XYZ file of C-alpha atoms in Angstrom:
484
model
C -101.179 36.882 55.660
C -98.721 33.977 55.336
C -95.607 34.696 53.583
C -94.261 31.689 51.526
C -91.573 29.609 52.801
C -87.707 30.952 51.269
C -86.158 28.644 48.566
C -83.489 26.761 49.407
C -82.499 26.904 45.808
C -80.411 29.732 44.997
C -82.106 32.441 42.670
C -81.475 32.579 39.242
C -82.578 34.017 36.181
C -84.976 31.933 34.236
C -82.887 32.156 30.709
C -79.316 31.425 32.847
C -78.197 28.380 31.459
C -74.936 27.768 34.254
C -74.976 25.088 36.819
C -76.621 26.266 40.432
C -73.777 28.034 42.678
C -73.859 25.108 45.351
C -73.722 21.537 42.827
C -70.761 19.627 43.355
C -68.348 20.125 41.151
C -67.826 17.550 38.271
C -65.524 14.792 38.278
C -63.128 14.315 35.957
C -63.782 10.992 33.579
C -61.525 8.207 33.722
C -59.805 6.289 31.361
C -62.256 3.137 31.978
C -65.275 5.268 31.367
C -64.287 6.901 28.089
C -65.237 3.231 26.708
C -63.299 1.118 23.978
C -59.759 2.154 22.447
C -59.889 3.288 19.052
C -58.380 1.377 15.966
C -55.015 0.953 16.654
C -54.728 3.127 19.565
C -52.476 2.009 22.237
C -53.500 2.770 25.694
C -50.123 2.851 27.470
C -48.558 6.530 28.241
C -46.671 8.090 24.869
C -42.697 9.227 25.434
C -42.057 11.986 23.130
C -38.711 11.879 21.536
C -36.929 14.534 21.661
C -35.422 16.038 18.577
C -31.857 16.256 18.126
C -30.531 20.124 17.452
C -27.071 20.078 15.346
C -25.076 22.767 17.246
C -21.824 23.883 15.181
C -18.631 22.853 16.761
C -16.838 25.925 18.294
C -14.627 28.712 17.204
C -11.777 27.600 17.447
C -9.740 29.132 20.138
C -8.603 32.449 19.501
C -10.814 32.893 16.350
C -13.564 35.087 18.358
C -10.984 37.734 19.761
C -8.802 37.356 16.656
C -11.905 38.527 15.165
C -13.306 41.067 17.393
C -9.641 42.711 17.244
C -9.408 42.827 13.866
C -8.142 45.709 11.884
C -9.435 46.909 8.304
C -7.923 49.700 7.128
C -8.939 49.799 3.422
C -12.715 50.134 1.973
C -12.573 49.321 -2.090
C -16.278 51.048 -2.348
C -14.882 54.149 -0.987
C -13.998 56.362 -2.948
C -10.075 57.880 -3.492
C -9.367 61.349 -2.465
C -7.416 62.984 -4.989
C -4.512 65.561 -3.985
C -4.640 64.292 -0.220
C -1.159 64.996 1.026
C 0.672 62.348 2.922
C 1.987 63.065 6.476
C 6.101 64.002 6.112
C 8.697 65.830 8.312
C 7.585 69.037 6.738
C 3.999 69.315 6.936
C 3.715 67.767 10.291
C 4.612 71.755 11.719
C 2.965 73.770 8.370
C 0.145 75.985 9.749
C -1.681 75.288 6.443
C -2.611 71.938 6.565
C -4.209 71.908 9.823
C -7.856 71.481 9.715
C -7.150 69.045 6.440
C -6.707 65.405 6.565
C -3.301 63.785 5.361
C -2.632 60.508 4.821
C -0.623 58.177 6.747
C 2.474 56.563 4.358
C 1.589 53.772 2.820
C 5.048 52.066 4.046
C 4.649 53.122 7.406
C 1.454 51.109 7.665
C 3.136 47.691 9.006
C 4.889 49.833 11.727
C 1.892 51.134 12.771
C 0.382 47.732 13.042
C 3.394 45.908 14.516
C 2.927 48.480 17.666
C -0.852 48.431 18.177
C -1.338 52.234 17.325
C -4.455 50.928 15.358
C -8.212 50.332 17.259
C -10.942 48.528 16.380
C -13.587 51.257 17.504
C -11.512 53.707 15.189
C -13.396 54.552 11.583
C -10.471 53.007 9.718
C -12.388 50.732 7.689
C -14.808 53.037 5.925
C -12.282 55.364 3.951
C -10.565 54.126 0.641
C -6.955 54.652 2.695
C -6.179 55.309 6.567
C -6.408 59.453 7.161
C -5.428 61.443 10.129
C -6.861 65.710 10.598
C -4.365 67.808 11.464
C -5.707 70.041 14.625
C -3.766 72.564 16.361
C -2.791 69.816 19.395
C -1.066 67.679 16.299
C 0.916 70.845 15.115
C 1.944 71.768 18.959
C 3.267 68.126 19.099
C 5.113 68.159 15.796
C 6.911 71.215 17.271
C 8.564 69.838 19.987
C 9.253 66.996 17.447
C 10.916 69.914 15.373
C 12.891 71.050 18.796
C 14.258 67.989 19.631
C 15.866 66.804 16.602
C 17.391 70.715 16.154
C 20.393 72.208 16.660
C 19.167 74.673 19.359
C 18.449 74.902 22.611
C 16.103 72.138 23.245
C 17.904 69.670 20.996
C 17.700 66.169 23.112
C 14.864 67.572 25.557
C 12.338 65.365 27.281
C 8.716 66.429 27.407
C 6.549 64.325 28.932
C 2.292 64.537 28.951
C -0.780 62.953 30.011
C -3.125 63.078 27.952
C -6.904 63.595 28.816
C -10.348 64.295 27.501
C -14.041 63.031 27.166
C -14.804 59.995 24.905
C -14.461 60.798 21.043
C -12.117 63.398 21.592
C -9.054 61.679 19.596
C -6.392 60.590 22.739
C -5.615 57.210 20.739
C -5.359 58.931 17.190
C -3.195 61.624 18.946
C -0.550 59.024 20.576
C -1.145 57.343 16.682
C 0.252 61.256 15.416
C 2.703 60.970 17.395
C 3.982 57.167 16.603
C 3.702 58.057 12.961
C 5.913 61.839 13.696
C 8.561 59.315 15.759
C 8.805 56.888 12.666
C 9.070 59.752 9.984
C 12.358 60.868 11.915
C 14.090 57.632 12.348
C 12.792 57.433 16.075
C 12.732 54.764 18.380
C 8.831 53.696 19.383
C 8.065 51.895 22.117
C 4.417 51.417 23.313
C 1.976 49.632 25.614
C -0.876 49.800 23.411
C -3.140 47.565 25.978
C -1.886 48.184 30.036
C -5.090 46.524 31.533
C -3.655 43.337 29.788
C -0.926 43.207 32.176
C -2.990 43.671 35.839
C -5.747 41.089 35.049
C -4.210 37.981 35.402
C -4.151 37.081 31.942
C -0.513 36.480 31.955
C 2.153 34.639 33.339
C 4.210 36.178 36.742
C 6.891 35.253 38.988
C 8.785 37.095 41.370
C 12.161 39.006 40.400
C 14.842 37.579 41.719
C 16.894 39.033 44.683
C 14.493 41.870 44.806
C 13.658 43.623 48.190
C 10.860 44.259 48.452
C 9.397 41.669 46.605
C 8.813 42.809 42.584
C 7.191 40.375 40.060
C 7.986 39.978 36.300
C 5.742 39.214 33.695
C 8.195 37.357 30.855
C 5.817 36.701 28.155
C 4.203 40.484 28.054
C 8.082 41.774 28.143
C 8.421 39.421 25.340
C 5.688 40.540 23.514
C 6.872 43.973 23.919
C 10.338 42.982 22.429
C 8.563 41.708 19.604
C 6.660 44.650 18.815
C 9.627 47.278 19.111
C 12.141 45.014 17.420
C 9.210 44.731 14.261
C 8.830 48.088 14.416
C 12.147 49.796 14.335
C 14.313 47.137 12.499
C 16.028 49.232 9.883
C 16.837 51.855 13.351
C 18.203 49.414 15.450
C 19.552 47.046 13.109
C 22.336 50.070 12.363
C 22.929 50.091 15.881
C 25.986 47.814 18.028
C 25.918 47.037 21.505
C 28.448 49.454 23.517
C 28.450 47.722 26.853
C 28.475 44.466 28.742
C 25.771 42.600 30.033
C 26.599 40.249 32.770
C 22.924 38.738 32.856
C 23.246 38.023 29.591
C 27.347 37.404 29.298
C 26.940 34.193 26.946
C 24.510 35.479 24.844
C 25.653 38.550 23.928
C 28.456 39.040 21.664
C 30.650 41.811 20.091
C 29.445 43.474 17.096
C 26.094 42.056 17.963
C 23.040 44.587 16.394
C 20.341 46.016 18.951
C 17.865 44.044 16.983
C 19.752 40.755 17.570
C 19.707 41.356 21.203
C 16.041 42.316 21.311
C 14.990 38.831 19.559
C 17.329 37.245 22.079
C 13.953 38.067 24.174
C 11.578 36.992 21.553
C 13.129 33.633 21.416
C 13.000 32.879 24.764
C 10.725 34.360 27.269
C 12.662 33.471 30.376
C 15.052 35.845 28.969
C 13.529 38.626 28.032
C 13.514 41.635 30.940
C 16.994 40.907 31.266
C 17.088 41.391 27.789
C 14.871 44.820 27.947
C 17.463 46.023 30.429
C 20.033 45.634 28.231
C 18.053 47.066 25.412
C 17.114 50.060 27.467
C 20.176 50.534 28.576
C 22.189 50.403 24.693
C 19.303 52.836 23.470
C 19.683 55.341 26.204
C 23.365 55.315 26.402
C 25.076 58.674 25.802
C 28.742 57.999 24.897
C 30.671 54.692 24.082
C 31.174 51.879 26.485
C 33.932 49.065 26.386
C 32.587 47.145 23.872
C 33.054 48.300 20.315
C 33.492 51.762 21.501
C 35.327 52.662 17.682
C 31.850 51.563 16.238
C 29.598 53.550 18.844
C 26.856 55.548 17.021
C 24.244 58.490 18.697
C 21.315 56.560 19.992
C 18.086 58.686 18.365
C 15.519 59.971 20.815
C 12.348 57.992 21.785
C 9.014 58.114 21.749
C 7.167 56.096 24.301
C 3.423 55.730 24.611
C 0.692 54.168 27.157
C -2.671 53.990 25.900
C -4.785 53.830 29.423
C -2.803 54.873 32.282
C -5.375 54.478 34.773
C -5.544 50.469 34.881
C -1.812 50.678 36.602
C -3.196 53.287 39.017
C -4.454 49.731 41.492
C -4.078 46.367 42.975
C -3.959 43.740 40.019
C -5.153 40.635 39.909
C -2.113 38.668 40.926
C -1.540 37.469 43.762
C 1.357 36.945 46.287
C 2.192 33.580 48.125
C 0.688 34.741 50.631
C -2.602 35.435 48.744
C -2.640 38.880 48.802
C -3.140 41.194 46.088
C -0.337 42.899 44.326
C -0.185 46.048 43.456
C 0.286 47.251 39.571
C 3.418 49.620 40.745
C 5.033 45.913 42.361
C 5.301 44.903 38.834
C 8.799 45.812 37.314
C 7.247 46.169 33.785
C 5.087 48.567 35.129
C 7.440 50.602 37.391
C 9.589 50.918 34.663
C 7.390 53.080 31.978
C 5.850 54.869 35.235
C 9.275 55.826 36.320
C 9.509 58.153 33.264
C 6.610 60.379 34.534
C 9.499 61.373 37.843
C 12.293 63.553 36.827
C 15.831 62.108 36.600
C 18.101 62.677 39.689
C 21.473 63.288 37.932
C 20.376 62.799 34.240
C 16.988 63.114 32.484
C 15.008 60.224 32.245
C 15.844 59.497 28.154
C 19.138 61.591 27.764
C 18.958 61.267 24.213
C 15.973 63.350 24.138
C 12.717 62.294 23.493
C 8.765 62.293 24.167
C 6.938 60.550 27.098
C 2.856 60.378 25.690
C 0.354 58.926 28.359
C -3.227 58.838 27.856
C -6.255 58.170 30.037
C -9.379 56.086 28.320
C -13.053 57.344 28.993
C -14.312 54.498 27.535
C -12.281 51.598 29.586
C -11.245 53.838 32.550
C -11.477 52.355 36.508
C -13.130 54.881 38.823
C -10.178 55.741 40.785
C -10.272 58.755 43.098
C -6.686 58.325 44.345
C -5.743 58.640 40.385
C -8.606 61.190 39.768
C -7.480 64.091 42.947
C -3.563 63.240 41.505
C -4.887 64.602 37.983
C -6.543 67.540 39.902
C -3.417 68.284 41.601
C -1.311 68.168 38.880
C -3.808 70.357 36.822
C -3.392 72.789 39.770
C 0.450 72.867 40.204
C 0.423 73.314 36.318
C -1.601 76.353 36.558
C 0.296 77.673 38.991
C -1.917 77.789 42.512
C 1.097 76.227 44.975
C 0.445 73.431 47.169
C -0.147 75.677 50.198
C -2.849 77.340 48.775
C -6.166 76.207 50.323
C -7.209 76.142 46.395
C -5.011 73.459 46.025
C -7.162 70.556 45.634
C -6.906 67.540 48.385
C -7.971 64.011 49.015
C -11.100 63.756 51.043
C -9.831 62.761 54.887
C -12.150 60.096 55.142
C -11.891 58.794 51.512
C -9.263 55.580 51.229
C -6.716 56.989 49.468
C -3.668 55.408 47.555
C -0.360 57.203 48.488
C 1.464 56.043 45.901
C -0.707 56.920 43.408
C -0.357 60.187 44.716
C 3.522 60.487 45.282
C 3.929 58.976 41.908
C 2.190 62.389 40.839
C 4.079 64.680 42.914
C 7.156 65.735 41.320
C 9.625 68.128 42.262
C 10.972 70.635 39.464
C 13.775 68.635 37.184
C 17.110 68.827 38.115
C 18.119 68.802 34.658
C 17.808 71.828 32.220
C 17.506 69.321 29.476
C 13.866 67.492 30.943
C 10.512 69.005 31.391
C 8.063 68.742 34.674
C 5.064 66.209 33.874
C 2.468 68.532 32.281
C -1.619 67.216 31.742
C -2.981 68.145 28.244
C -6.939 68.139 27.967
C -8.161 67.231 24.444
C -11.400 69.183 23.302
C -13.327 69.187 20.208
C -12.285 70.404 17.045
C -12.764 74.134 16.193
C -15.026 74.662 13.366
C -12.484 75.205 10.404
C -11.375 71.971 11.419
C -14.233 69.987 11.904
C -14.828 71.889 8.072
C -12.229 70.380 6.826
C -13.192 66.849 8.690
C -16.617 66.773 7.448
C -15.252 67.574 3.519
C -13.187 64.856 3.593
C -16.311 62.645 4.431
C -17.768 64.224 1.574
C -14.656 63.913 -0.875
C -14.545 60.053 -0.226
C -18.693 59.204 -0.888
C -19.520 58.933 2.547
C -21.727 62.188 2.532
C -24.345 63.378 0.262
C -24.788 66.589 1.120
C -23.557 70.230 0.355
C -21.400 71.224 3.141
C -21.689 74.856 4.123
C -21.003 76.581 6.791
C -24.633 76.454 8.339
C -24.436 72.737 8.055
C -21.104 72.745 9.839
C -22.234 74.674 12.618
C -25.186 72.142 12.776
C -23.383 69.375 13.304
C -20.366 70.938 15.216
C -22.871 71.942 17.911
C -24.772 68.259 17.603
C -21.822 67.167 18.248
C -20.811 68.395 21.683
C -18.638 71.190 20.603
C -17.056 69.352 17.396
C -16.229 65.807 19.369
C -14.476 63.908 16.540
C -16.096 60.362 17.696
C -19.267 62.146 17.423
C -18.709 64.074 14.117
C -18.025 60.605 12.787
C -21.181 59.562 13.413
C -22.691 62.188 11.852
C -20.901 61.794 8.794
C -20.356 58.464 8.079
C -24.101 58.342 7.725
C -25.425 57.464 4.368
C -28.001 60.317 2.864
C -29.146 60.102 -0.789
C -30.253 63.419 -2.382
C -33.605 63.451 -3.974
C-alpha cells in the first residue's frame, strides 16, 4: 500500500488561527501607503519642547552647615521640671545627687556655646532646659576639681586622662561636666571641640618660621581658638595683667595691658595670632611675677583643657609640603602643642598652676588606626600594672606598619614632678541602674514618657540598652507612648 506523499506545509491545528511557522515576516507600512494626511495634520517629524523645571537658587553659602550645626537647647512643649537642682561647686562632689539630673546655669549657657561643648547629635533640644545626670565618673571628676583648688596636698596638681568608651556612652557630655565644673570655679577653659577640622585641609597653613625641622602653622584655626577662649573666660582674664615681655609681639603689647586684650590682639589679625597664643600661654601658666608690672602680678587659676577626638591627630593630614608630601598631624605646632600636655614636664609640670588635661576618643568619627589603637592597649597595660617586659605586655604586630611616634608620644616615663600625674585611660560604661532610674524619671518628669517607671521597666530597658548606654536609653525614652 502507498503511503501519501508528506506535506510540505507545516502541521497545525485546524482551530489555530496564527500565521504558518515558515511565512515571511510582515513588513512594516510606510508612510506613502497609510494613504492621505488627515485634516490639518502635518506630515513633517514633531520636536517636542521640552518643559522648563524652576529649580530654587541655592543656599546660600554657609546656610546648609550653619544649619546642620545648629544648636537648640530649649523645647517650649516640654514640660518644666520642678525642684531640679542646678549644677554648683557644692553638689558637683555630694554623693546624693548622683543618679539625678541637674541643670546646667542658665548664665553659664553662652560659655558653653562660645567653646563648642554643645553637639548636634546630643538630645538637647527635646527637654524644656539643657540637663546633665550625675554618674559616679562625674563625681570622681568633681573630686579632683575639689583637690586642686584646696589647701592640701594636691592643691595645683595636674591630672591628665583619655577618655574612652563605645558610642552612646557620654565622652562629649563628660568633657561638657567638666567645662561647666572649670567655669563654676573661675577656671580657665580651653578646648578643641572639632581636631579633624585642623588635618583635612580645610584651613589655611604655612610653615613656621626658622623652625628645624620644618613645623607648619595654621593662623586662622589659632585664631579661632583665641576667639573662643577669650569669649569664654572674659570676666577671668580680663582681671588678669601681662607679667612679661614679648619680643614677637614688642609693639603690640603694652604695660598694664589685660590677658583678654592680648588674646583679641589674635582675633584681629590672624597673621598674629600663635605668636599671640604663646604669649597667652605663657601669662596664664606663669608662676611668679615677671618684669612687667610685677607690683600688679596676680595667681594665674588652673586650667582645664579639652580635645574632643584625639584620634584624627594620631596621622598624616591632608597638607602637603613643597615638596608634595604629606605632613604629618604632630608637624603642626597647634597640634604638638595640646599633645605635648599628655608627656610629663622635665623640670616643671606641664600647667604649674594646676589643672586638668581631658582627651577623648570618638566611636562615631574615629580613623581605624592600629598604631593609635596598640598605644591605648599599652597604656591600659602599664596602668594596670603588667611592666613592659612582661610578654603580657601588649605589642605592635612585626609586620604591621606601625607609626613610632604615635607610639613614643604614648610612652611616658613616671613624672618628675610630685605635683603632675602619669597619663591615665578612663573607659566610660553604661550607667548603673539607680542611675539610669533616675535618667529615665527625668524623661518622665518633663512629658517625654508615658509610662509608670518601676523597677521592672528599668531593668527592661537598662538591659535593651546594652548595659544602660545613655545614647541608647535616650532612645528609648524620648519615645512618645500614649496610655490607653
Amino acid at each position: 500500500m502507498l503511503l501519501p506523499q508528506p506535506s510540505t506545509m507545516p502541521r497545525a491545528a485546524a482551530f489555530h488561527t496564527s500565521s504558518p511557522l515558515y511565512a515571511p515576516p510582515l513588513k512594516k507600512k510606510s508612510k506613502s501607503m497609510e494613504g492621505p494626511a488627515k485634516y490639518r495634520q502635518a506630515k513633517s517629524a514633531k520636536m517636542k519642547k521640552k518643559k522648563q523645571v524652576d529649580r530654587p537658587r541655592p543656599p546660600p553659602v554657609g546656610e546648609r552647615r550653619a544649619l546642620r550645626k545648629r544648636i537648640v537647647l530649649s523645647n517650649p512643649n516640654a514640660l518644666e521640671v520642678q525642684g531640679m537642682p542646678d549644677l554648683s561647686v557644692e553638689n558637683m562632689v555630694d554623693a546624693r545627687v548622683r543618679g539625678s539630673v541637674v541643670g546646667l546655669p542658665v548664665p553659664m549657657l553662652d560659655q558653653l556655646r562660645a567653646v563648642q561643648a554643645f553637639k548636634p547629635t546630643q538630645g538637647w533640644s527635646i527637654f524644656r532646659r539643657p540637663g546633665t545626670v550625675v554618674r559616679r565618673e562625674t563625681l570622681e571628676m568633681g573630686r579632683l576639681f575639689e583637690k586642686i583648688d584646696s589647701e592640701g596636698a594636691d592643691k595645683g596638681k595636674v591630672f591628665k586622662k583619655i577618655i574612652t568608651g563605645m558610642r552612646g556612652t557620654g565622652k562629649s557630655v563628660h568633657l561638657l561636666q567638666a567645662m561647666a565644673m572649670g567655669f563654676l570655679r573661675k577656671w580657665v577653659v580651653i578646648t578643641v571641640p572639632e581636631p579633624q577640622d585642623l588635618v583635612i585641609a580645610h584651613t589655611s597653613y604655612g610653615p613656621l618660621p626658622d623652625s628645624n625641622p620644618v613645623q607648619y602653622v595654621q593662623n586662622d584655626a589659632t585664631a579661632a581658638l583665641l576667639s573662643r577662649t577669650v569669649t569664654a573666660n572674659e570676666k577671668v582674664l580680663s582681671g588678669l595683667q601681662i607679667s612679661r615681655e614679648h619680643p614677637a609681639l614688642k609693639s603690640l603689647v603694652k604695660p598694664g595691658m589685660t590677658l583678654t586684650e592680648l588674646a583679641k590682639l589674635g582675633v584681629q589679625d590672624s597673621s598674629l595670632a600663635w605668636p599671640v597664643f604663646q604669649a597667652l600661654w605663657s601669662e596664664l601658666t606663669a608662676t611668679s611675677p615677671g618684669n612687667v608690672n610685677s607690683d600688679k602680678f596676680k595667681a594665674r587659676p588652673p586650667m582645664v583643657v579639652t580635645v574632643d577626638g584625639l584620634a584624627h591627630w594620631m596621622r598624616d593630614s591632608q597638607y602637603r609640603s613643597a615638596d608634595f608630601e604629606p605632613i604629618h598631624a604632630h608637624d603642626l605646632v597647634f597640634v604638638k602643642h595640646f599633645l605635648s600636655l599628655l608627656q610629663p614636664g622635665s623640670a616643671c609640670p606641664s600647667l604649674p598652676n594646676g589643672g586638668l588635661v581631658l582627651y577623648s576618643t570618638s566611636a562615631s568619627n574615629n580613623p581605624t588606626i592600629y598604631s593609635f589603637e596598640v598605644a591605648l592597649k599599652q597604656l591600659a597595660a602599664r596602668q594596670a600594672g603588667v611592666a613592659p617586659t612582661s610578654p603580657e605586655f601588649p605589642r605592635a604586630d612585626p609586620y604591621a606598619k606601625v607609626d613610632e611616634r604615635v607610639l613614643k608620644l604614648f610612652d611616658a616615663v613616671k613624672p618628675a614632678s610630685a605635683k603632675e600625674e602619669a597619663l591615665q585611660l578612663q573607659t566610660l560604661n553604661g550607667l548603673a541602674r539607680e542611675e539610669a532610674r533616675g535618667f529615665m524619671e527625668y524623661f518622665a518628669r518633663s512629658g517625654l514618657l508615658r509610662e509608670r517607671v518601676t523597677e521592672e521597666w528599668v531593668g527592661e530597658k537598662w538591659s535593651l540598652a546594652g548595659g544602660g548606654v545613655i545614647g541608647e536609653l535616650e532612645k528609648l525614652g524620648r519615645r512618645l507612648r500614649a496610655v490607653a
